[in-house]
Amino acid sequence: MTPQIFFDAIMLGFEYSLLAMGVYITFRVLDLADLTVDGSFGFGMACSGVLTMAGQPYLGLIAGIAAGAAAGCVTGLLITKAKINPLLAGIVTMTGLYSVNIYVMGAPNVSLLNAVRCYDPLYQALGGDAGLLSVDGVKMAFIIAIVALAVAINAAFLHTETGLAMRAAGDNEEMSRASSINTNAMKVAGLALGNALTGLTGAILAQYQGFADLGSGTGMVIVGLASVIIGEVFGGWRSVTWGLCCAVAGSVVYRLIIQLALALNLLDANALKLVSAIIVAAFMAVPAVRQTFKDRKLRRDARSAMERLLAEDAAALAGATGEED
Amino acid sequence: MPETTPSAGRPLLEVRGLRKTFNPEGSLAHVALDGVDLAMRAGEYACIVGSNGAGKTTLFNAIAGSVIPDAGLIRIGGENVTFLPDYKRARKVSRVFQDPLKGTAPNLTVAENVSLAYGRSKRGSALKMAMRKEKRAFIAEALATLGFGLEDRMDVKVGSLSGGQRQAVTLLMATIGHPYLLLLDEHTAALDPHATERVLELTDRVATSPDIATLMITHDLEDALTHGTRTIVMHEGRIVADVSGEERAHMQVGDLLELFRTTAGTTLADDKVLLKA
Ligand SMILES: Nc1ncnc2c1ncn2[C@@H]1O[C@H](COP(=O)(O)OP(=O)(O)O)[C@@H](O)[C@H]1O
Ligand SMILES: [Mg+2]
């Protein structure tokens, strides 16, 4: 176990924290379980891969955001205009994107190891190999800056009139419509925002890991959910700004947990998806389990109260028959 | 959409020949509105009573746009809104429902909820911060007028308030944007007697504003005669009686029951109806 693997895990956590924020927005703010995520992640990665190969890493990041937003809009329109069940709408978009992503990339995977990537100009500007920061250091600084910017922008947006309307649409749709909020437009916009963050994650990841791979979107929903939920377990429910920060922290903690389990040989790499699925299922079950225990205690208390009354009855009856004798 | 100000003399609400049948095709066909005509002027405050299923809520749904009628015309503030989607006429019509959970967003704060309602009368600020200083001050002042002490709890999530407090917030939200019409659908039915009294007292205060017309559905026949200026009786999708002025001033609950019996041809069948002794 070297410090390097923990450094890598933390960096990976920050990379995926954009995805976690996206899932936070669709899942917690809009109250929608959005399965577009797997597809929009791959879409962002594909766009970024192709543009980075062409020598345009920054355009690649912007294209990743746009691609994700477009995918979110499609799902949003399927939900609001075609009235398709949200889960199904997400699956429809995600499935369609599989083919789209192949067309965009032209191959199942492309290597970007020889291309200029988004952090390279910064690395060179800081002195390159002779500079103060290693490539990893620059990568870490770059991703933290992007994440901080994303948290700030999203937190600010969710406190604007439109952002407030979006939160209201997810919290009480009927009341929102009564406050002249076009809740359908809010859902489309929120799905676009959430998936834009997911697309950006894919775009960044392609450049950071040095390749774009069509298979890597699989299971991203669960990764995002796990991060959001871990964040909530530690951070609780407070404001949306806090929620976004917790999603970021959750993503980092999630990667550290997995890295630790791998390092201790508790886990082999093939088990990652299973472990993620179990984390999500277990944490999401917590409120229900807690309620069950509460109900049980209530019932136990009610039963003992009833038994006291029965005992009184029995005593009274015994007393009455005693007098008759 | 041009802003239409209601010209003097013209009613704020005009409903003509309104009809609605649910499930028209099937064997479950049910006529909920069977030709309703109703006009309300500014400053008018009417109570609606009627049996279960008389169509009271459906009438409100049609006026607010959550149900599109099969036939008829609805004008609000002089504008024909018959086919306008609900969120587009929400600036003109406000509703308060029986369920205190319905009218507010539980995970938003009191101030944020009120802000949403207030924001709807001000456009063109989509990316401005929702909680600006002057707006907070305005909201605090508005909350203080409720007399529920909510101005000190502005940043508390609405989900943690009591039913009466939530209905008070909902009433404020319903009127802060200066709508033409206020529709109250049994809005105190889920509250305890003390909260009911306070919310009704607040209702009377907001409903007597001269620029607004108020319709209140109630099960309390006593309330139906003592609150507002007019009492409307609905039965099987129609308005069967409509009393105001002198006639109403002398009416007792017994007279109202008798009026119902003679106009509807049956007795008032309402399992929730309240006959205060
Ligand atoms: N969306 C709907 N679909 C089918 N039937 C409905 C619907 N809404 C109301 N109804 C029926 O229309 C009738 C009138 O209902 P409603 O307006 O709620 O009555 P009220 O509020 O006077 O008790 C009832 O018989 C009700 O079952
Ligand atoms: Mg009703």
PDB file of N, CA and C and ligand atoms in Angstrom, chain B residues 56-57 185-186 217, ligand 2:
ATOM      1  N   LYS B  56     -68.338  20.354  -6.993  1.00  0.00           N
ATOM      2  CA  LYS B  56     -67.712  21.586  -6.485  1.00  0.00           C
ATOM      3  C   LYS B  56     -66.225  21.645  -6.848  1.00  0.00           C
ATOM      4  N   THR B  57     -65.518  20.558  -6.535  1.00  0.00           N
ATOM      5  CA  THR B  57     -64.088  20.542  -6.834  1.00  0.00           C
ATOM      6  C   THR B  57     -63.836  20.565  -8.340  1.00  0.00           C
ATOM      7  N   ASP B 185     -60.792  25.310  -1.394  1.00  0.00           N
ATOM      8  CA  ASP B 185     -61.520  24.036  -1.445  1.00  0.00           C
ATOM      9  C   ASP B 185     -61.409  23.318  -0.101  1.00  0.00           C
ATOM     10  N   GLU B 186     -62.395  23.555   0.762  1.00  0.00           N
ATOM     11  CA  GLU B 186     -62.419  22.952   2.108  1.00  0.00           C
ATOM     12  C   GLU B 186     -61.077  23.135   2.803  1.00  0.00           C
ATOM     13  N   ILE B 217     -65.382  26.609  -0.734  1.00  0.00           N
ATOM     14  CA  ILE B 217     -66.184  25.406  -0.538  1.00  0.00           C
ATOM     15  C   ILE B 217     -66.085  25.028   0.932  1.00  0.00           C
TER      16      ILE B 217
HETATM   17 MG    MG C   2     -64.454  18.200  -3.351  1.00  0.00          MG
END
